[in-house]
Structure formats: structure tokens, C-alpha cells
mmCIF file of C-alpha atoms in Angstrom:
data_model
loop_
_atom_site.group_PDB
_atom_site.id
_atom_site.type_symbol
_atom_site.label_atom_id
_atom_site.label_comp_id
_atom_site.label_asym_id
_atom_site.label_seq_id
_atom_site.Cartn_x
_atom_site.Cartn_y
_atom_site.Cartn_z
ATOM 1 C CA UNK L 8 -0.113 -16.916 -42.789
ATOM 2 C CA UNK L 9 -1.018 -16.270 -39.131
ATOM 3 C CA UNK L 10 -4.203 -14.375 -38.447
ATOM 4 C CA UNK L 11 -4.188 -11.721 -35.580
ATOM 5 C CA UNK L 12 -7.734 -12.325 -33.815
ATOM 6 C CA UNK L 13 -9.940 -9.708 -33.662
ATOM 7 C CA UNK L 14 -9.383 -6.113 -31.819
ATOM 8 C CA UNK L 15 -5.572 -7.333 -31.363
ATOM 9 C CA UNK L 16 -3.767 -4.759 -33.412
ATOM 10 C CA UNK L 17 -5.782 -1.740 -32.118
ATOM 11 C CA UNK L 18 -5.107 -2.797 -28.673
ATOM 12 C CA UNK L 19 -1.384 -3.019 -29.470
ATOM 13 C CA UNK L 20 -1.477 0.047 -31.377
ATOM 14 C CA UNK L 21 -3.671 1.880 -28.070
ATOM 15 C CA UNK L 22 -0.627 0.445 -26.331
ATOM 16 C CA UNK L 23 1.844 2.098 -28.612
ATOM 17 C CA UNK L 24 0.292 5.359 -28.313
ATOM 18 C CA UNK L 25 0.421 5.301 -24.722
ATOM 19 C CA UNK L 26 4.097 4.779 -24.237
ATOM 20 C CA UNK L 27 4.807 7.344 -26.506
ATOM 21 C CA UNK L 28 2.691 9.695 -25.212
ATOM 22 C CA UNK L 29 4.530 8.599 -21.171
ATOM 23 C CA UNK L 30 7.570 9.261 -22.739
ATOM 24 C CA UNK L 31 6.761 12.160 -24.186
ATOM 25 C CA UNK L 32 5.303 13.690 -20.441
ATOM 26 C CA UNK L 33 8.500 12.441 -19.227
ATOM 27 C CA UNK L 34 11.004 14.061 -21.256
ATOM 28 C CA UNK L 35 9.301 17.130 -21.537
ATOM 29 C CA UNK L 36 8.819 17.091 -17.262
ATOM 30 C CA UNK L 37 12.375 16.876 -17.525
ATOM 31 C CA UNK L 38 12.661 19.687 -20.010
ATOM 32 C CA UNK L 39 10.402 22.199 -18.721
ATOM 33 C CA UNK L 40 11.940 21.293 -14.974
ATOM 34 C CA UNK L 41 15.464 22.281 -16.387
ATOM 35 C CA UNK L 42 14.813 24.920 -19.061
ATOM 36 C CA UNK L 43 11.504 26.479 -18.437
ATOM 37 C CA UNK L 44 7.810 26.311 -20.249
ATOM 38 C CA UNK L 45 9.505 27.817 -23.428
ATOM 39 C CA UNK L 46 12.333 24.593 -24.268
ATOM 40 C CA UNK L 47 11.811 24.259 -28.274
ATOM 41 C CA UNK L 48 9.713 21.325 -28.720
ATOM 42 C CA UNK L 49 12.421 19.743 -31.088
ATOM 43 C CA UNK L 50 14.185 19.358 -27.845
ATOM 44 C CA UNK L 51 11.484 17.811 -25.778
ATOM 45 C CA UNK L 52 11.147 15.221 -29.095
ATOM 46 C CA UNK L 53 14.738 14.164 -28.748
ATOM 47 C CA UNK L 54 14.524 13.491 -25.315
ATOM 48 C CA UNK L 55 11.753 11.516 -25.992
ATOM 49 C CA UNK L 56 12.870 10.048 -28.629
ATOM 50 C CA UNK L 57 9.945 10.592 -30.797
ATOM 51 C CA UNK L 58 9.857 12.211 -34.023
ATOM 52 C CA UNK L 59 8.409 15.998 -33.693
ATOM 53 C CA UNK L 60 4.906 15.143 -36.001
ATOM 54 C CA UNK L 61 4.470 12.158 -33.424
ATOM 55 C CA UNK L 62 4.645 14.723 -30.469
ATOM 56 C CA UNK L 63 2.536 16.830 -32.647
ATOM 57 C CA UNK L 64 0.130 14.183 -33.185
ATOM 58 C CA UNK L 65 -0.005 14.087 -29.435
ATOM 59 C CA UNK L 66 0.088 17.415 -28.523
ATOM 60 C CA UNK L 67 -0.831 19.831 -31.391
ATOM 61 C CA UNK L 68 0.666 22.751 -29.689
ATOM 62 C CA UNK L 69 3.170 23.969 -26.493
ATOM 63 C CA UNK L 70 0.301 25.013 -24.580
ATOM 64 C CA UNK L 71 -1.429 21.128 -24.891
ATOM 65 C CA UNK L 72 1.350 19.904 -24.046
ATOM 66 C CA UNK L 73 2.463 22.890 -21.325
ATOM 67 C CA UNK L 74 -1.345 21.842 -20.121
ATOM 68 C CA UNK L 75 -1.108 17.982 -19.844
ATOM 69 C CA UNK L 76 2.591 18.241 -18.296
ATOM 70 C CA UNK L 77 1.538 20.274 -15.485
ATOM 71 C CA UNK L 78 -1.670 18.482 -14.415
ATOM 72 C CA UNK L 79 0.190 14.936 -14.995
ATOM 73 C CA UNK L 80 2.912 16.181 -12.324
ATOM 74 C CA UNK L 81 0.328 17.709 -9.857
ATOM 75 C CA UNK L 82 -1.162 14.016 -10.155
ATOM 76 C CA UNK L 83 2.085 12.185 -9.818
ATOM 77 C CA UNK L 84 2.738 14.611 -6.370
ATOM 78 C CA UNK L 85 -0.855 13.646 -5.123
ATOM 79 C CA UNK L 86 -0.271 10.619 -5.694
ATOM 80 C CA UNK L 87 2.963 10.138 -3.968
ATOM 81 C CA UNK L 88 1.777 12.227 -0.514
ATOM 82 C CA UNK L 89 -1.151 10.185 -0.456
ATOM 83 C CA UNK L 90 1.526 7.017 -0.417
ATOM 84 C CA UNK L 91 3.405 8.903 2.403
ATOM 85 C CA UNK L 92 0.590 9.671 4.555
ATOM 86 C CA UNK L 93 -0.510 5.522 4.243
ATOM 87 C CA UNK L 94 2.752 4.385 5.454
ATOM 88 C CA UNK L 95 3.601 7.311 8.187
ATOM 89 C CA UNK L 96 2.146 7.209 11.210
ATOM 90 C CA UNK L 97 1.751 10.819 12.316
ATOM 91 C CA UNK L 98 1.332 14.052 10.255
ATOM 92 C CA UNK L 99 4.424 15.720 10.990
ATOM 93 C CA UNK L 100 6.712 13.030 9.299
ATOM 94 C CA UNK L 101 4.283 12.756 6.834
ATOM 95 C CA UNK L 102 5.014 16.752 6.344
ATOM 96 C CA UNK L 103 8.789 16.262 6.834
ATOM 97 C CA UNK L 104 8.905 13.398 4.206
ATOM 98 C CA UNK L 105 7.031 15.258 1.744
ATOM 99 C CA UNK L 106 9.590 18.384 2.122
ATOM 100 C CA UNK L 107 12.614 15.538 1.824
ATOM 101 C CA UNK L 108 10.894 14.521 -1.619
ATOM 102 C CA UNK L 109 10.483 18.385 -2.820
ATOM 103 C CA UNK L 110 13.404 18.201 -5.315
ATOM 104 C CA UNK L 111 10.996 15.226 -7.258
ATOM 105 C CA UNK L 112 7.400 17.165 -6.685
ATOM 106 C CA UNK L 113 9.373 20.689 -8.141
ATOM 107 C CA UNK L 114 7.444 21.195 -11.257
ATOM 108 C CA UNK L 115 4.287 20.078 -9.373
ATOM 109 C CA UNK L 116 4.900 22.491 -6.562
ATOM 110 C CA UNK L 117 6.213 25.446 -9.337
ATOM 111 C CA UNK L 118 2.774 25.776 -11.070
ATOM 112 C CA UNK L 119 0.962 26.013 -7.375
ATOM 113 C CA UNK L 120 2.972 28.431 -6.343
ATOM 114 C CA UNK L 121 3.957 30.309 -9.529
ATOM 115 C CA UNK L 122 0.822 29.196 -11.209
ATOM 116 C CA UNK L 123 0.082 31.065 -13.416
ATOM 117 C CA UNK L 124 1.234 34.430 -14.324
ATOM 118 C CA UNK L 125 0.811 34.823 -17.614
ATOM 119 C CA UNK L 126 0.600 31.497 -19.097
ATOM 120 C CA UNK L 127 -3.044 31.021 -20.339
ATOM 121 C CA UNK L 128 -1.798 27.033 -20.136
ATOM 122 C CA UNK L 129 -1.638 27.157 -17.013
ATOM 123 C CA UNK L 130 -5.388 28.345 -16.195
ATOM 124 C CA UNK L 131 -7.207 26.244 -17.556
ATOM 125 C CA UNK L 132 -10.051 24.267 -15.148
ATOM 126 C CA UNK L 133 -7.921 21.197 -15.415
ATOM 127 C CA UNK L 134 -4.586 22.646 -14.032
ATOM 128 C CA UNK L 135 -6.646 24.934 -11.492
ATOM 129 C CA UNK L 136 -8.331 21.844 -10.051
ATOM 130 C CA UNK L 137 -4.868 19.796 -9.974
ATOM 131 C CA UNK L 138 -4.218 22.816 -8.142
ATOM 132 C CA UNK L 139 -6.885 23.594 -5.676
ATOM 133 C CA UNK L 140 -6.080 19.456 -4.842
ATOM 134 C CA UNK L 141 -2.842 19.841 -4.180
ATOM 135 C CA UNK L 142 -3.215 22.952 -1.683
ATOM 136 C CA UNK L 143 -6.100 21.216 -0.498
ATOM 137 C CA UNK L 144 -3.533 17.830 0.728
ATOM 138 C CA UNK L 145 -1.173 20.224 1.815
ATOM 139 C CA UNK L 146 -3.782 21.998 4.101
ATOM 140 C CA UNK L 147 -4.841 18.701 5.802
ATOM 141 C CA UNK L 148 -1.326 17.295 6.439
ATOM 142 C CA UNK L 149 -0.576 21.183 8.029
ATOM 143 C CA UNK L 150 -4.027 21.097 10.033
ATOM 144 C CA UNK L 151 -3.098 17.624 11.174
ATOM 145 C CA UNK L 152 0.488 18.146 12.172
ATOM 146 C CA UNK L 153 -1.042 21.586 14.040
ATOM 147 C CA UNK L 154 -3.590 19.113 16.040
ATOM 148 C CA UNK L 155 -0.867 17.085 16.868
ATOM 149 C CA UNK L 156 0.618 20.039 18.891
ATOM 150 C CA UNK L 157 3.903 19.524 16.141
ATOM 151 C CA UNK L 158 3.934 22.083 14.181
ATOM 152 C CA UNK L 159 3.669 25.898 15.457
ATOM 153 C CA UNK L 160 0.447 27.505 15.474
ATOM 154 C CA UNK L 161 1.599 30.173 13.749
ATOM 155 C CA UNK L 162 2.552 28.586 10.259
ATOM 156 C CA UNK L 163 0.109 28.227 7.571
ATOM 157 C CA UNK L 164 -0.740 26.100 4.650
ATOM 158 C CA UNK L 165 1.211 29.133 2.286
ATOM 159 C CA UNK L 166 4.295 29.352 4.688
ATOM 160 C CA UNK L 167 4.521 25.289 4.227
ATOM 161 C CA UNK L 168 3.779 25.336 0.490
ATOM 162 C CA UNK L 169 6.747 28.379 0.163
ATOM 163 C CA UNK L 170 9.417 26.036 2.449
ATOM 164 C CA UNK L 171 8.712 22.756 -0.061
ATOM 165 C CA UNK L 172 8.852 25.525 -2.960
ATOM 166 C CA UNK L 173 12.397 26.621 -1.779
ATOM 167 C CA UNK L 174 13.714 23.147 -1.019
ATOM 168 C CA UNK L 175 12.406 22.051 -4.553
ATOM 169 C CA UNK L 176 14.596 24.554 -6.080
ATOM 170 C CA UNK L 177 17.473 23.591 -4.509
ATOM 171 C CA UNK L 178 19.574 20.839 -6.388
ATOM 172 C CA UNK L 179 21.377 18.654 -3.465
ATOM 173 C CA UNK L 180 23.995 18.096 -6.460
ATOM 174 C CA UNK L 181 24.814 21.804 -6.127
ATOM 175 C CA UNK L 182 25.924 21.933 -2.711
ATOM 176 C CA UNK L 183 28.524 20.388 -0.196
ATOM 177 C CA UNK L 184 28.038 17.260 1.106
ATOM 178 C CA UNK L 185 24.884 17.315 3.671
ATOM 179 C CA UNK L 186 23.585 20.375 2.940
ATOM 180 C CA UNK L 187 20.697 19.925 1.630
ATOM 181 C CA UNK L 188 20.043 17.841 4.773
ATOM 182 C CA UNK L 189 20.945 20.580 7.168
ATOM 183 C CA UNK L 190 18.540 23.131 5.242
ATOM 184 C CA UNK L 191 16.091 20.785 5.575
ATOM 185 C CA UNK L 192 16.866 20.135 8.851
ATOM 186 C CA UNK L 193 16.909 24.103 9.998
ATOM 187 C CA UNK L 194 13.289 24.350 8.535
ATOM 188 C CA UNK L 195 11.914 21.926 10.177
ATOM 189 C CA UNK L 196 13.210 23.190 13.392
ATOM 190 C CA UNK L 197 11.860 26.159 12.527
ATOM 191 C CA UNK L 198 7.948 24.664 11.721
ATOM 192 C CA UNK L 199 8.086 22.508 15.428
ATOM 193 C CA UNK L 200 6.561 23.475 18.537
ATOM 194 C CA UNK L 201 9.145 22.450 20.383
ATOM 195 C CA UNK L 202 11.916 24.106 18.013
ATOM 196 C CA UNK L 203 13.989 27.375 18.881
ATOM 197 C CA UNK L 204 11.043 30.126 19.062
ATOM 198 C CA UNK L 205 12.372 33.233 17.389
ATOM 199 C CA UNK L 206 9.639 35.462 16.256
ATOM 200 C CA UNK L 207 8.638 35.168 12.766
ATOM 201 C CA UNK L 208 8.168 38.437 11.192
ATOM 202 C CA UNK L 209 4.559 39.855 9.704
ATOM 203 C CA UNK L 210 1.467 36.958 9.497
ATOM 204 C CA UNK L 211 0.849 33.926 8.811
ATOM 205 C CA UNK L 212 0.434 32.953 5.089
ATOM 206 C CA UNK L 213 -3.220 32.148 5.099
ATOM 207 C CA UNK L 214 -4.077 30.006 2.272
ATOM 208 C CA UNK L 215 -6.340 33.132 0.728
ATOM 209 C CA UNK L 216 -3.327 35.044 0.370
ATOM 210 C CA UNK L 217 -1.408 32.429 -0.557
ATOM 211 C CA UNK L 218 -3.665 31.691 -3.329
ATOM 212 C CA UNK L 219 -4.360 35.331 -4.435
ATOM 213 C CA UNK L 220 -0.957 35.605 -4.928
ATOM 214 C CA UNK L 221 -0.161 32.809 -7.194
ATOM 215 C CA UNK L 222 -3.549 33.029 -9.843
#
């Protein structure tokens, strides 16, 4: 009979536990990013295909797992515009790539903007720093592009954060053929220098009332 040597099966077991806990984030991303915060968690354990005491055993309640969601997103969306802004070579495509990728950062962008309401899951330190970090990214690719004589002087971090928040909602599925293009096209238009300027009505969005807004 073979013998396993030693600290083996833990490691496989550590292993085990973290792909279902991955899948588990994933499906429930999905979930939440389709049905809302309040999808029954036997649904989020199908799509994970996990058994509902193993998603338990993970997350011993909707807010845990409301909680670790969120924050996992805001990471995977700082991640991701820290990988754009390596491989761009100015801040304004940096800026226009990140609003191209909106549809993919939506839950991400959805608990910055929306943050929290209500949901107590949604203020805890963790989530509040994911989201402070996030705003705080999107602030230095907006100051950038702004130094770069790009993007209008009168846009703010909130007025950016709103535009990726509206092209996040919108499902390119859903529409005709290049349409989601030529929305994202028009806004961007609208955030250059050099674009058609109409004058935009009230303020800028600072990023204090941006923020007061959304806690």
C-alpha cells in the first residue's frame, strides 16, 4: 500500500478548498451581476456546482458571501486597469480601454457607485477600502489624461466613474449591431478636448460629491 508523504493530503485538500471556494465567487459574480444581492443561495450553489452546506461551509451567510464577492471583483477590476495602464502608452487610451471593458468590471463598478445603500455587507472596512482603491485608480488615470491636455478640464473623477457605470449596464447583446461601439464612441467625444464643446450642464462631479453620494 502506497504511503502519501507527509503534509500531502492537506495540501491537496487546501487545494480543494480553494477551487471550490473560486467557483463559488464565480458563480455567485455571475448571479448577483444578473439577479441582484438577493439570488437564493440554492441558486448561486448550482451554478457552482457545489452542494449548499459546502457554500455554507464557505460562506456561513449571504452577507459573507455578499462581502467577499464584492471586494474579490473590486480586486479583479484593479487588477485588470493596472494591466491596461502597463501596456498603454498614454492615459487617455488607458481611460478609453477601461470604459470598452465596463460590461466585465460591472459589479465592481456597481458597489462604487451604488455602494452601499442599505446593505450593511457592503460597508464593511474591507469593501470600503476596495472602494476608496478603486476611485483612487480612477482619479489618477482622469488627472493624467487631464495633464495630457485629453480630456476636458471640466470632467471629474465622478462624471468618469458615472460614464463606465452606464456603459457597464449596458449589455452589447441587447442592442443592434455596433451600438455599443457608437455609445462608447459619443462619450468619449464628449470627455476630449478636442471633441464637439457643447456646454455641460451644472458642475463638475468632484470626487467628494461623488463619494457622499454613494456611502
Amino acid at each position: 500500500m502506497g504511503t502519501h508523504p507527509p503534509g500531502a493530503t492537506p495540501t491537496r485538500l487546501r487545494g480543494d478548498a480553494r477551487q471550490n471556494r473560486d467557483q463559488i465567487l464565480q458563480a455567485a459574480r455571475q448571479q448577483f451581476s444578473r439577479y441582484g444581492f438577493d439570488v437564493a443561495m440554492q441558486e448561486v450553489a448550482r451554478a457552482a456546482q457545489v452542494g449548499v452546506g459546502t457554500l455554507y461551509r464557505r460562506f456561513p451567510s449571504r452577507e459573507a458571501l455578499v462581502s467577499a464577492v464584492v471586494l474579490d471583483s473590486l480586486e479583479q477590476a484593479m487588477d485588470r486597469i493596472r494591466e491596461v495602464r502597463a501596456t498603454e502608452a498614454d492615459a487617455w487610451s488607458v481611460l478609453e480601454q477601461v470604459m470598452a471593458e465596463a460590461a466585465a468590471l460591472q459589479l465592481a463598478i456597481d458597489a462604487t457607485l451604488h455602494g452601499a445603500g442599505s446593505r450593511a455587507e457592503l460597508q464593511t472596512p474591507e469593501v470600503l477600502g476596495g472602494r476608496r482603491r478603486l476611485l483612487d485608480l480612477f482619479e489618477e488615470i482622469v488627472d493624467a489624461a487631464r495633464s495630457e491636455g485629453a480630456l476636458r478640464a471640466d470632467i471629474g473623477v465622478g462624471d468618469v466613474a458615472m460614464a463606465v457605470a452606464m456603459l457597464g449596464g449596458v449589455r452589447p447583446s441587447t442592442l443592434p449591431e455596433g451600438a455599443h461601439r457608437r455609445l462608447l464612441a459619443m462619450l468619449m467625444a464628449g470627455l476630449r478636448t478636442d471633441g464637439t464643446l457643447v456646454a455641460l450642464p451644472g458642475e463638475p462631479v468632484t470626487r467628494d460629491d461623488y463619494e457622499s453620494r454613494t456611502h
